Amino acid sequence: MDEMIRPLVKTPIPGENAKKLIALDDQYMMTCTKTSPIAVKNGKGIVLEDLDGNLFYDFTSGVGVCNTGHCHPKVVQAVQNQASKLLHFAGTDYYYEPQSRLLEKIAHLGPGTHAKKVFFTNSGTESVEAAIKLSRFSSKRTEFMAFIGAFHGRTMGSLSLTCSKHVHKKGFAPSMPGVHHVPYAYCYRCPYHLTYPECNIHCADVIEEMYFTKLVDPSDIAAFFVEPIQGEGGYVVPPKEFLIKIKKICEKYGILFVSDEIQSGFGRTGKFFAIEHFDIVPDIITMAKGMGSGLPIGCIQFDAKLDYPYEGAHSNTFGGNPVCCSASLATIDILHQEGLIKNAAEVGKFFNEGLKDLQKKHSIIGDVRGIGLMQGIEIVKDPGSKEKAPGLRNKIIDVAINKGLVTIGCGTNSIRFIPPLVIKKQEVAIALEIIDQSIDEAVKH
Ligand SMILES: Cc1ncc(COP(=O)(O)O)c(C=O)c1O
């Protein structure tokens, strides 16, 4: 059995070596989304070592990517083997084995027994762009529905669907026309000031009753883009009935249901795709992040009936790169063979209970929510008023890093916890201790 490593922070963060690297990035890198001053040298499983020899538990999985853990030996082996054979040969134009094998594997993942097809991409946003184009083309409709709080990416099409923070869009107008946003089932802060379950899922009914009569004709809508659990928007888990109602509305009006599983897929929630918790069969699934354990690969999986009728309408150069496909084949095998999806369910439940215990102790934890190893807490000034506390949230993240736990924010005032799915309960218990101490210190501060 692997020896359990504990987080160990010996220097202030950033340490002296990290500082030098950070200065380089600051000078030359475009301003993006840097959040914490952690400069990593290597990673193994859930543990990251920085340039100054500090050891951290990675509760971000490199922002939802390393579901099999950092540098899983079977992924590394698959990448090394393939790299020595063939690095690239335009899979959209020609043929090679890792791509064909992965196509077959992906086509058989997820709910629904109908025939499915696959298109490979290089990122989450490119998967969403591919879904936008396919749904518009196949439906011959122009409009799209998405949710307030959604994050679907940052290129112009996906950015138009994104609606979680206005900083993403400010300065980039005009966005793609034809996108309509409606409120999500964010029960902790119900946009209609109702209470679940007495609300009877008004937030779904109102779409048909109001928005489809006043805002947009549903027969013009190509697709409804849905995150089964909102990610960047704050780790918001909707009631099951909400998504079931949305799916029924889609079926009634011939609207394609797109499940964006870029963050929630690949076992993260204790099922291969989060939408499986809701017993829904989507028409299109978008994937990326966890798909290649760190290598850049994404895809859409879709009902074969939607496929383009001729060559040339959509394609790319790097999609289905042989090295990335090999990493993804290894990733899928590991998730199944090593029981990581089951582990995500079990350890996730343990984690959720631990966070709920912390909520009893710390009144600033307004809400605990998540499924499997996609857990989040919302930080408030006071549980009664639910006033958001983004400054305190940031402080908690900062203190935790200095104790060896790397987490990342989401929404305005939430923290997400998305460790690699190889994590053990004892390691979650250590993380819970760090979260507990970090909240104490941040609140005192
Ligand atoms: C649900 C969801 N969709 C799309 C994206 C965009 O993915 P990428 O950053 O790979 O373009 C993300 C990224 O966080 C995401 O969480």
CSV table of C-alpha atoms and ligand atoms in Angstrom, one decimal:
chain,number,residue,atom,x,y,z
A,1,MET,CA,0.0,0.0,0.0
A,2,ASP,CA,1.2,3.5,-0.8
A,3,GLU,CA,2.5,5.4,2.2
A,4,MET,CA,0.2,8.4,2.9
A,5,ILE,CA,1.9,11.7,2.5
A,6,ARG,CA,0.7,14.7,4.6
A,7,PRO,CA,0.8,18.3,3.4
A,8,LEU,CA,4.0,20.0,4.6
A,9,VAL,CA,4.6,23.7,4.1
A,10,LYS,CA,8.1,24.8,5.2
A,11,THR,CA,8.3,28.3,3.6
A,12,PRO,CA,6.0,31.2,3.2
A,13,ILE,CA,3.9,30.8,0.0
A,14,PRO,CA,5.3,31.8,-2.4
A,15,GLY,CA,8.8,30.7,-1.4
A,16,GLU,CA,12.0,32.2,-2.9
A,17,ASN,CA,12.2,29.8,-5.9
A,18,ALA,CA,8.5,30.2,-6.6
A,19,LYS,CA,8.8,34.0,-6.5
A,20,LYS,CA,11.4,34.0,-9.4
A,21,LEU,CA,9.1,31.9,-11.6
A,22,ILE,CA,6.1,34.1,-10.8
A,23,ALA,CA,8.0,37.2,-11.7
A,24,LEU,CA,8.7,35.7,-15.2
A,25,ASP,CA,5.0,34.9,-15.7
A,26,ASP,CA,4.0,38.3,-14.5
A,27,GLN,CA,6.4,39.9,-17.0
A,28,TYR,CA,5.5,37.8,-20.1
A,29,MET,CA,2.2,36.1,-19.7
A,30,MET,CA,-1.1,37.7,-20.8
A,31,THR,CA,-3.2,38.6,-17.9
A,32,CYS,CA,-5.6,35.7,-17.4
A,33,THR,CA,-7.0,34.2,-14.2
A,34,LYS,CA,-4.1,33.5,-11.9
A,35,THR,CA,-5.5,32.8,-8.5
A,36,SER,CA,-2.8,31.6,-6.1
A,37,PRO,CA,1.0,31.9,-6.1
A,38,ILE,CA,1.8,28.2,-6.3
A,39,ALA,CA,4.6,27.2,-8.6
A,40,VAL,CA,4.6,23.5,-9.0
A,41,LYS,CA,7.6,21.2,-9.8
A,42,ASN,CA,5.9,17.8,-9.8
A,43,GLY,CA,2.7,16.0,-8.9
A,44,LYS,CA,1.8,12.5,-7.9
A,45,GLY,CA,-1.7,11.3,-7.0
A,46,ILE,CA,-3.3,14.1,-4.9
A,47,VAL,CA,0.1,15.6,-3.9
A,48,LEU,CA,1.9,18.5,-5.5
A,49,GLU,CA,5.4,19.6,-4.7
A,50,ASP,CA,6.4,23.2,-5.3
A,51,LEU,CA,9.7,24.6,-6.3
A,52,ASP,CA,10.6,25.2,-2.6
A,53,GLY,CA,9.9,21.7,-1.5
A,54,ASN,CA,6.5,22.3,0.0
A,55,LEU,CA,3.9,19.6,-0.3
A,56,PHE,CA,0.2,20.3,-1.0
A,57,TYR,CA,-2.9,18.3,-1.3
A,58,ASP,CA,-4.4,19.4,-4.7
A,59,PHE,CA,-8.2,19.8,-4.1
A,60,THR,CA,-8.5,21.4,-7.6
A,61,SER,CA,-7.3,18.5,-9.7
A,62,GLY,CA,-5.6,21.2,-11.8
A,63,VAL,CA,-9.1,22.8,-12.2
A,64,GLY,CA,-11.1,19.6,-12.7
A,65,VAL,CA,-8.6,17.8,-15.0
A,66,CYS,CA,-6.5,15.2,-13.2
A,67,ASN,CA,-9.3,12.9,-12.1
A,68,THR,CA,-7.0,9.9,-12.1
A,69,GLY,CA,-4.5,11.8,-10.0
A,70,HIS,CA,-1.3,13.6,-11.1
A,71,CYS,CA,0.9,11.5,-13.4
A,72,HIS,CA,-0.9,8.2,-13.0
A,73,PRO,CA,1.7,5.7,-14.0
A,74,LYS,CA,-0.6,4.0,-16.6
A,75,VAL,CA,-1.4,7.4,-18.2
A,76,VAL,CA,2.3,8.3,-18.3
A,77,GLN,CA,3.2,4.9,-19.8
A,78,ALA,CA,0.4,5.3,-22.5
A,79,VAL,CA,1.7,8.7,-23.4
A,80,GLN,CA,5.3,7.6,-23.6
A,81,ASN,CA,4.5,4.6,-25.7
A,82,GLN,CA,2.4,6.6,-28.2
A,83,ALA,CA,4.8,9.5,-28.3
A,84,SER,CA,7.5,7.2,-29.7
A,85,LYS,CA,5.2,5.9,-32.4
A,86,LEU,CA,3.2,8.8,-33.9
A,87,LEU,CA,2.8,12.3,-32.5
A,88,HIS,CA,0.3,13.7,-35.1
A,89,PHE,CA,-1.5,12.8,-38.3
A,90,ALA,CA,-4.7,14.9,-38.6
A,91,GLY,CA,-7.3,12.5,-37.4
A,92,THR,CA,-10.2,14.4,-39.1
A,93,ASP,CA,-8.6,13.7,-42.5
A,94,TYR,CA,-6.8,10.4,-42.0
A,95,TYR,CA,-6.9,7.2,-39.8
A,96,TYR,CA,-4.9,5.8,-36.9
A,97,GLU,CA,-5.6,3.3,-34.2
A,98,PRO,CA,-5.8,5.3,-30.9
A,99,GLN,CA,-8.4,7.6,-32.4
A,100,SER,CA,-10.6,4.8,-33.7
A,101,ARG,CA,-10.4,3.0,-30.4
A,102,LEU,CA,-11.3,6.1,-28.5
A,103,LEU,CA,-14.2,6.9,-30.8
A,104,GLU,CA,-15.7,3.5,-30.1
A,105,LYS,CA,-15.1,3.8,-26.4
A,106,ILE,CA,-16.6,7.3,-26.1
A,107,ALA,CA,-19.6,6.4,-28.3
A,108,HIS,CA,-20.6,3.7,-25.8
A,109,LEU,CA,-20.3,5.9,-22.7
A,110,GLY,CA,-23.3,7.4,-20.9
A,111,PRO,CA,-27.0,7.0,-21.0
A,112,GLY,CA,-29.1,6.0,-23.9
A,113,THR,CA,-29.0,2.9,-26.2
A,114,HIS,CA,-29.3,4.9,-29.5
A,115,ALA,CA,-26.4,5.1,-31.9
A,116,LYS,CA,-23.9,7.8,-31.1
A,117,LYS,CA,-21.1,9.6,-32.9
A,118,VAL,CA,-18.1,11.6,-31.6
A,119,PHE,CA,-16.1,14.7,-32.7
A,120,PHE,CA,-12.8,15.3,-30.9
A,121,THR,CA,-11.7,18.8,-29.8
A,122,ASN,CA,-8.8,20.3,-27.9
A,123,SER,CA,-10.6,22.1,-25.1
A,124,GLY,CA,-13.9,22.6,-23.3
A,125,THR,CA,-14.8,25.7,-25.2
A,126,GLU,CA,-14.1,24.0,-28.5
A,127,SER,CA,-16.4,21.2,-27.5
A,128,VAL,CA,-19.1,23.8,-26.8
A,129,GLU,CA,-18.5,25.5,-30.1
A,130,ALA,CA,-18.9,22.1,-31.9
A,131,ALA,CA,-22.2,21.5,-30.1
A,132,ILE,CA,-23.4,25.0,-31.0
A,133,LYS,CA,-22.7,24.4,-34.7
A,134,LEU,CA,-24.0,20.9,-34.8
A,135,SER,CA,-27.3,21.8,-33.1
A,136,ARG,CA,-27.9,24.8,-35.3
A,137,PHE,CA,-27.0,22.9,-38.5
A,138,SER,CA,-29.0,19.8,-37.7
A,139,SER,CA,-32.1,21.6,-36.3
A,140,LYS,CA,-32.1,24.5,-38.9
A,141,ARG,CA,-33.0,26.7,-35.9
A,142,THR,CA,-31.1,29.8,-34.8
A,143,GLU,CA,-31.8,30.3,-31.1
A,144,PHE,CA,-30.3,28.9,-27.9
A,145,MET,CA,-31.3,28.7,-24.2
A,146,ALA,CA,-28.8,28.7,-21.3
A,147,PHE,CA,-28.9,29.5,-17.6
A,148,ILE,CA,-27.9,32.5,-15.5
A,149,GLY,CA,-24.9,31.3,-13.6
A,150,ALA,CA,-23.7,29.0,-16.5
A,151,PHE,CA,-20.1,28.7,-17.6
A,152,HIS,CA,-19.6,27.1,-21.0
A,153,GLY,CA,-16.3,28.7,-22.1
A,154,ARG,CA,-14.6,31.9,-23.4
A,155,THR,CA,-14.6,31.8,-27.2
A,156,MET,CA,-17.2,33.9,-28.9
A,157,GLY,CA,-19.9,31.2,-29.2
A,158,SER,CA,-19.5,29.6,-25.9
A,159,LEU,CA,-18.9,33.0,-24.2
A,160,SER,CA,-22.4,34.0,-25.4
A,161,LEU,CA,-23.8,31.0,-23.5
A,162,THR,CA,-21.7,31.8,-20.4
A,163,CYS,CA,-23.4,33.9,-17.8
A,164,SER,CA,-21.7,33.4,-14.5
A,165,LYS,CA,-19.7,36.7,-14.1
A,166,HIS,CA,-19.9,39.8,-16.2
A,167,VAL,CA,-16.1,40.2,-16.2
A,168,HIS,CA,-16.1,37.3,-18.8
A,169,LYS,CA,-18.1,39.4,-21.2
A,170,LYS,CA,-17.3,43.0,-20.5
A,171,GLY,CA,-15.5,44.6,-23.4
A,172,PHE,CA,-16.2,41.7,-25.8
A,173,ALA,CA,-19.6,42.7,-27.1
A,174,PRO,CA,-21.3,42.0,-29.3
A,175,SER,CA,-21.8,38.3,-28.5
A,176,MET,CA,-23.4,35.7,-30.7
A,177,PRO,CA,-27.0,36.6,-31.3
A,178,GLY,CA,-29.9,34.3,-30.4
A,179,VAL,CA,-28.9,33.3,-26.8
A,180,HIS,CA,-31.5,33.6,-24.1
A,181,HIS,CA,-30.7,33.1,-20.4
A,182,VAL,CA,-33.1,32.1,-17.7
A,183,PRO,CA,-32.7,31.5,-14.0
A,184,TYR,CA,-31.3,28.2,-12.8
A,185,ALA,CA,-32.6,26.2,-9.8
A,186,TYR,CA,-30.3,27.9,-7.2
A,187,CYS,CA,-32.4,26.9,-4.2
A,188,TYR,CA,-30.2,28.5,-1.6
A,189,ARG,CA,-30.8,31.9,-3.2
A,190,CYS,CA,-34.0,31.2,-5.2
A,191,PRO,CA,-34.3,33.8,-7.9
A,192,TYR,CA,-38.1,33.8,-7.3
A,193,HIS,CA,-37.8,33.9,-3.5
A,194,LEU,CA,-39.6,30.5,-3.2
A,195,THR,CA,-38.8,27.5,-1.1
A,196,TYR,CA,-38.1,24.0,-2.3
A,197,PRO,CA,-40.1,21.7,-2.5
A,198,GLU,CA,-43.3,23.8,-2.0
A,199,CYS,CA,-42.2,25.9,-5.0
A,200,ASN,CA,-43.2,23.0,-7.2
A,201,ILE,CA,-40.2,23.9,-9.4
A,202,HIS,CA,-41.7,27.1,-10.5
A,203,CYS,CA,-38.3,28.0,-12.1
A,204,ALA,CA,-38.8,25.3,-14.7
A,205,ASP,CA,-42.5,25.9,-15.3
A,206,VAL,CA,-42.0,29.7,-15.8
A,207,ILE,CA,-39.8,29.0,-18.8
A,208,GLU,CA,-42.7,27.6,-20.8
A,209,GLU,CA,-45.3,29.9,-19.3
A,210,MET,CA,-43.5,33.2,-19.6
A,211,TYR,CA,-40.2,33.1,-21.5
A,212,PHE,CA,-41.6,30.9,-24.4
A,213,THR,CA,-44.6,33.1,-24.8
A,214,LYS,CA,-42.9,36.5,-24.5
A,215,LEU,CA,-39.1,36.1,-25.1
A,216,VAL,CA,-38.6,33.5,-27.8
A,217,ASP,CA,-40.7,31.2,-29.9
A,218,PRO,CA,-39.6,27.6,-28.8
A,219,SER,CA,-39.8,26.4,-32.3
A,220,ASP,CA,-36.9,28.6,-33.1
A,221,ILE,CA,-34.7,27.1,-30.4
A,222,ALA,CA,-31.9,24.7,-31.5
A,223,ALA,CA,-30.6,23.7,-28.1
A,224,PHE,CA,-30.7,24.1,-24.4
A,225,PHE,CA,-27.3,24.1,-22.9
A,226,VAL,CA,-27.3,22.7,-19.3
A,227,GLU,CA,-24.6,22.1,-16.7
A,228,PRO,CA,-26.2,19.3,-14.6
A,229,ILE,CA,-24.3,20.9,-11.7
A,230,GLN,CA,-23.3,24.5,-12.2
A,231,GLY,CA,-19.5,24.7,-11.8
A,232,GLU,CA,-17.8,28.1,-12.2
A,233,GLY,CA,-21.1,29.6,-11.2
A,234,GLY,CA,-20.8,28.3,-7.7
A,235,TYR,CA,-21.3,24.6,-7.5
A,236,VAL,CA,-25.1,24.8,-7.6
A,237,VAL,CA,-26.9,21.4,-7.5
A,238,PRO,CA,-30.4,21.6,-8.8
A,239,PRO,CA,-33.3,19.4,-7.6
A,240,LYS,CA,-33.7,16.3,-9.8
A,241,GLU,CA,-37.2,17.4,-10.8
A,242,PHE,CA,-35.8,20.6,-12.3
A,243,LEU,CA,-33.7,19.0,-14.9
A,244,ILE,CA,-36.4,16.4,-15.6
A,245,LYS,CA,-38.8,19.2,-16.3
A,246,ILE,CA,-36.3,21.0,-18.5
A,247,LYS,CA,-35.8,17.8,-20.5
A,248,LYS,CA,-39.6,17.4,-20.9
A,249,ILE,CA,-39.8,21.0,-22.2
A,250,CYS,CA,-37.0,20.2,-24.7
A,251,GLU,CA,-38.8,17.1,-25.9
A,252,LYS,CA,-42.1,18.9,-26.3
A,253,TYR,CA,-40.6,21.6,-28.5
A,254,GLY,CA,-38.0,19.6,-30.3
A,255,ILE,CA,-35.1,21.4,-28.6
A,256,LEU,CA,-31.8,19.5,-28.3
A,257,PHE,CA,-30.7,19.0,-24.7
A,258,VAL,CA,-26.9,19.5,-24.4
A,259,SER,CA,-25.4,18.3,-21.1
A,260,ASP,CA,-22.2,20.2,-20.5
A,261,GLU,CA,-20.1,17.6,-18.7
A,262,ILE,CA,-16.8,19.4,-19.2
A,263,GLN,CA,-16.3,19.8,-15.4
A,264,SER,CA,-18.8,17.2,-14.0
A,265,GLY,CA,-17.9,14.3,-16.3
A,266,PHE,CA,-15.3,11.5,-16.1
A,267,GLY,CA,-16.5,10.1,-12.8
A,268,ARG,CA,-16.3,13.3,-10.9
A,269,THR,CA,-19.8,12.9,-9.3
A,270,GLY,CA,-19.7,9.2,-8.6
A,271,LYS,CA,-21.3,8.4,-12.0
A,272,PHE,CA,-19.5,8.6,-15.3
A,273,PHE,CA,-21.6,11.7,-16.2
A,274,ALA,CA,-23.4,13.9,-13.7
A,275,ILE,CA,-26.6,13.8,-15.9
A,276,GLU,CA,-27.0,10.1,-15.0
A,277,HIS,CA,-28.0,11.2,-11.4
A,278,PHE,CA,-31.0,12.8,-13.1
A,279,ASP,CA,-32.0,9.9,-15.3
A,280,ILE,CA,-31.9,12.0,-18.4
A,281,VAL,CA,-30.6,11.0,-21.8
A,282,PRO,CA,-29.1,14.1,-23.5
A,283,ASP,CA,-28.9,14.6,-27.2
A,284,ILE,CA,-25.4,15.9,-27.0
A,285,ILE,CA,-22.7,15.6,-24.3
A,286,THR,CA,-19.8,18.0,-24.2
A,287,MET,CA,-16.5,16.8,-22.6
A,288,ALA,CA,-13.0,17.9,-22.0
A,289,LYS,CA,-11.0,18.5,-18.7
A,290,GLY,CA,-10.9,15.0,-17.1
A,291,MET,CA,-10.9,13.3,-20.4
A,292,GLY,CA,-7.1,13.1,-20.9
A,293,SER,CA,-5.8,13.2,-17.3
A,294,GLY,CA,-3.9,16.4,-18.2
A,295,LEU,CA,-3.5,16.1,-21.9
A,296,PRO,CA,-5.6,18.5,-23.9
A,297,ILE,CA,-8.5,16.6,-25.4
A,298,GLY,CA,-12.2,17.1,-25.5
A,299,CYS,CA,-15.1,16.0,-27.6
A,300,ILE,CA,-18.8,16.0,-28.2
A,301,GLN,CA,-20.8,12.8,-28.2
A,302,PHE,CA,-24.1,13.0,-30.0
A,303,ASP,CA,-27.1,11.2,-31.4
A,304,ALA,CA,-25.8,9.8,-34.7
A,305,LYS,CA,-29.0,11.1,-36.3
A,306,LEU,CA,-27.6,14.7,-35.9
A,307,ASP,CA,-24.5,14.0,-37.9
A,308,TYR,CA,-23.5,16.3,-40.9
A,309,PRO,CA,-24.8,14.9,-44.2
A,310,TYR,CA,-21.5,15.8,-46.1
A,311,GLU,CA,-17.8,16.3,-45.5
A,312,GLY,CA,-16.4,19.7,-44.8
A,313,ALA,CA,-19.1,21.5,-42.7
A,314,HIS,CA,-17.0,21.2,-39.5
A,315,SER,CA,-13.5,19.9,-38.7
A,316,ASN,CA,-10.2,20.8,-37.1
A,317,THR,CA,-6.5,20.0,-37.3
A,318,PHE,CA,-5.4,18.7,-33.8
A,319,GLY,CA,-8.7,17.0,-32.8
A,320,GLY,CA,-8.1,13.3,-31.9
A,321,ASN,CA,-4.3,13.7,-31.5
A,322,PRO,CA,-2.9,10.2,-31.1
A,323,VAL,CA,-1.0,11.0,-27.8
A,324,CYS,CA,-4.1,12.6,-26.3
A,325,CYS,CA,-6.3,9.8,-27.4
A,326,SER,CA,-3.9,7.3,-25.8
A,327,ALA,CA,-4.0,9.3,-22.5
A,328,SER,CA,-7.8,9.3,-22.7
A,329,LEU,CA,-8.0,5.5,-23.4
A,330,ALA,CA,-5.8,4.9,-20.3
A,331,THR,CA,-7.9,7.4,-18.3
A,332,ILE,CA,-11.2,5.6,-19.1
A,333,ASP,CA,-9.6,2.2,-18.2
A,334,ILE,CA,-8.2,3.5,-15.0
A,335,LEU,CA,-11.6,5.0,-13.9
A,336,HIS,CA,-13.3,1.6,-14.4
A,337,GLN,CA,-10.5,-0.8,-13.4
A,338,GLU,CA,-9.4,1.0,-10.3
A,339,GLY,CA,-13.0,1.7,-9.1
A,340,LEU,CA,-12.4,5.4,-9.1
A,341,ILE,CA,-16.0,6.3,-9.9
A,342,LYS,CA,-17.3,4.2,-7.0
A,343,ASN,CA,-14.6,5.8,-4.8
A,344,ALA,CA,-15.8,9.3,-5.9
A,345,ALA,CA,-19.3,8.4,-4.7
A,346,GLU,CA,-18.1,6.9,-1.3
A,347,VAL,CA,-15.4,9.4,-0.4
A,348,GLY,CA,-17.6,12.2,-1.7
A,349,LYS,CA,-20.4,11.3,0.7
A,350,PHE,CA,-17.9,11.2,3.5
A,351,PHE,CA,-16.6,14.6,2.5
A,352,ASN,CA,-20.0,16.1,2.2
A,353,GLU,CA,-20.9,14.8,5.7
A,354,GLY,CA,-17.7,16.3,7.0
A,355,LEU,CA,-18.4,19.6,5.4
A,356,LYS,CA,-21.9,19.6,7.0
A,357,ASP,CA,-20.3,18.9,10.4
A,358,LEU,CA,-18.1,21.9,9.8
A,359,GLN,CA,-21.2,24.0,8.9
A,360,LYS,CA,-22.6,23.2,12.4
A,361,LYS,CA,-19.5,24.7,13.9
A,362,HIS,CA,-18.9,27.6,11.6
A,363,SER,CA,-21.9,29.8,10.9
A,364,ILE,CA,-20.1,31.4,8.0
A,365,ILE,CA,-20.7,28.3,6.0
A,366,GLY,CA,-24.0,29.2,4.6
A,367,ASP,CA,-24.5,26.2,2.3
A,368,VAL,CA,-22.8,22.9,1.6
A,369,ARG,CA,-23.6,21.3,-1.7
A,370,GLY,CA,-22.3,18.8,-4.1
A,371,ILE,CA,-22.4,15.2,-5.5
A,372,GLY,CA,-19.5,12.8,-5.2
A,373,LEU,CA,-16.2,14.6,-5.4
A,374,MET,CA,-17.7,17.8,-6.7
A,375,GLN,CA,-18.3,19.6,-3.4
A,376,GLY,CA,-18.6,23.3,-2.6
A,377,ILE,CA,-19.3,25.6,0.3
A,378,GLU,CA,-20.8,29.0,0.2
A,379,ILE,CA,-19.3,31.6,2.6
A,380,VAL,CA,-21.6,34.2,4.1
A,381,LYS,CA,-21.3,36.9,6.7
A,382,ASP,CA,-24.3,35.6,8.6
A,383,PRO,CA,-26.5,32.5,7.9
A,384,GLY,CA,-29.7,34.5,8.5
A,385,SER,CA,-29.1,37.4,6.1
A,386,LYS,CA,-27.0,35.1,3.7
A,387,GLU,CA,-24.9,38.2,3.0
A,388,LYS,CA,-22.1,37.1,0.7
A,389,ALA,CA,-18.5,37.2,2.0
A,390,PRO,CA,-16.1,37.1,-0.9
A,391,GLY,CA,-13.3,38.6,1.0
A,392,LEU,CA,-13.6,36.0,3.8
A,393,ARG,CA,-13.8,33.3,1.1
A,394,ASN,CA,-10.5,34.5,-0.4
A,395,LYS,CA,-8.9,34.6,3.0
A,396,ILE,CA,-9.9,31.0,3.8
A,397,ILE,CA,-8.4,29.8,0.5
A,398,ASP,CA,-5.2,31.7,1.2
A,399,VAL,CA,-4.8,30.4,4.8
A,400,ALA,CA,-5.5,26.8,3.6
A,401,ILE,CA,-2.8,27.1,1.0
A,402,ASN,CA,-0.3,28.1,3.6
A,403,LYS,CA,-1.3,24.9,5.5
A,404,GLY,CA,-0.9,22.8,2.4
A,405,LEU,CA,-4.4,22.6,1.0
A,406,VAL,CA,-5.0,24.0,-2.5
A,407,THR,CA,-8.6,24.9,-3.3
A,408,ILE,CA,-10.2,27.3,-5.7
A,409,GLY,CA,-13.1,29.6,-5.6
A,410,CYS,CA,-16.3,29.6,-7.7
A,411,GLY,CA,-19.3,31.9,-7.9
A,412,THR,CA,-18.9,35.1,-5.9
A,413,ASN,CA,-18.3,33.6,-2.5
A,414,SER,CA,-18.0,29.8,-2.8
A,415,ILE,CA,-15.1,27.4,-2.5
A,416,ARG,CA,-15.0,24.3,-4.6
A,417,PHE,CA,-13.3,21.0,-3.6
A,418,ILE,CA,-12.5,18.8,-6.5
A,419,PRO,CA,-9.7,16.4,-5.5
A,420,PRO,CA,-8.5,13.6,-7.8
A,421,LEU,CA,-10.8,10.6,-7.6
A,422,VAL,CA,-7.9,8.5,-6.2
A,423,ILE,CA,-8.3,10.2,-2.9
A,424,LYS,CA,-8.8,8.2,0.3
A,425,LYS,CA,-11.0,9.0,3.3
A,426,GLN,CA,-8.0,9.6,5.6
A,427,GLU,CA,-6.8,12.3,3.2
A,428,VAL,CA,-10.2,13.9,3.1
A,429,ALA,CA,-10.2,13.9,6.9
A,430,ILE,CA,-6.8,15.7,6.9
A,431,ALA,CA,-8.2,18.2,4.4
A,432,LEU,CA,-11.3,18.8,6.6
A,433,GLU,CA,-9.0,19.5,9.6
A,434,ILE,CA,-7.2,22.1,7.5
A,435,ILE,CA,-10.5,23.7,6.3
A,436,ASP,CA,-11.7,23.8,9.9
A,437,GLN,CA,-8.4,25.5,11.1
A,438,SER,CA,-8.3,27.8,8.0
A,439,ILE,CA,-11.9,29.1,8.7
A,440,ASP,CA,-11.0,29.7,12.4
A,441,GLU,CA,-7.9,31.7,11.4
A,442,ALA,CA,-9.6,33.6,8.5
A,443,VAL,CA,-12.5,34.6,10.7
A,444,LYS,CA,-10.2,35.8,13.5
A,445,HIS,CA,-8.2,37.8,11.0
B,1,LIG,C1,-18.9,23.4,-17.6
B,1,LIG,C2,-17.8,24.0,-18.4
B,1,LIG,N1,-17.9,24.2,-19.7
B,1,LIG,C3,-16.9,24.7,-20.4
B,1,LIG,C4,-15.7,25.0,-19.9
B,1,LIG,C5,-14.6,25.6,-20.8
B,1,LIG,O1,-13.6,24.7,-20.8
B,1,LIG,P1,-12.1,25.2,-21.3
B,1,LIG,O2,-11.5,26.0,-20.2
B,1,LIG,O3,-11.3,23.9,-21.5
B,1,LIG,O4,-12.3,25.9,-22.6
B,1,LIG,C6,-15.5,24.9,-18.5
B,1,LIG,C7,-14.2,25.3,-17.9
B,1,LIG,O5,-14.2,25.5,-16.7
B,1,LIG,C8,-16.6,24.3,-17.7
B,1,LIG,O6,-16.4,24.2,-16.4
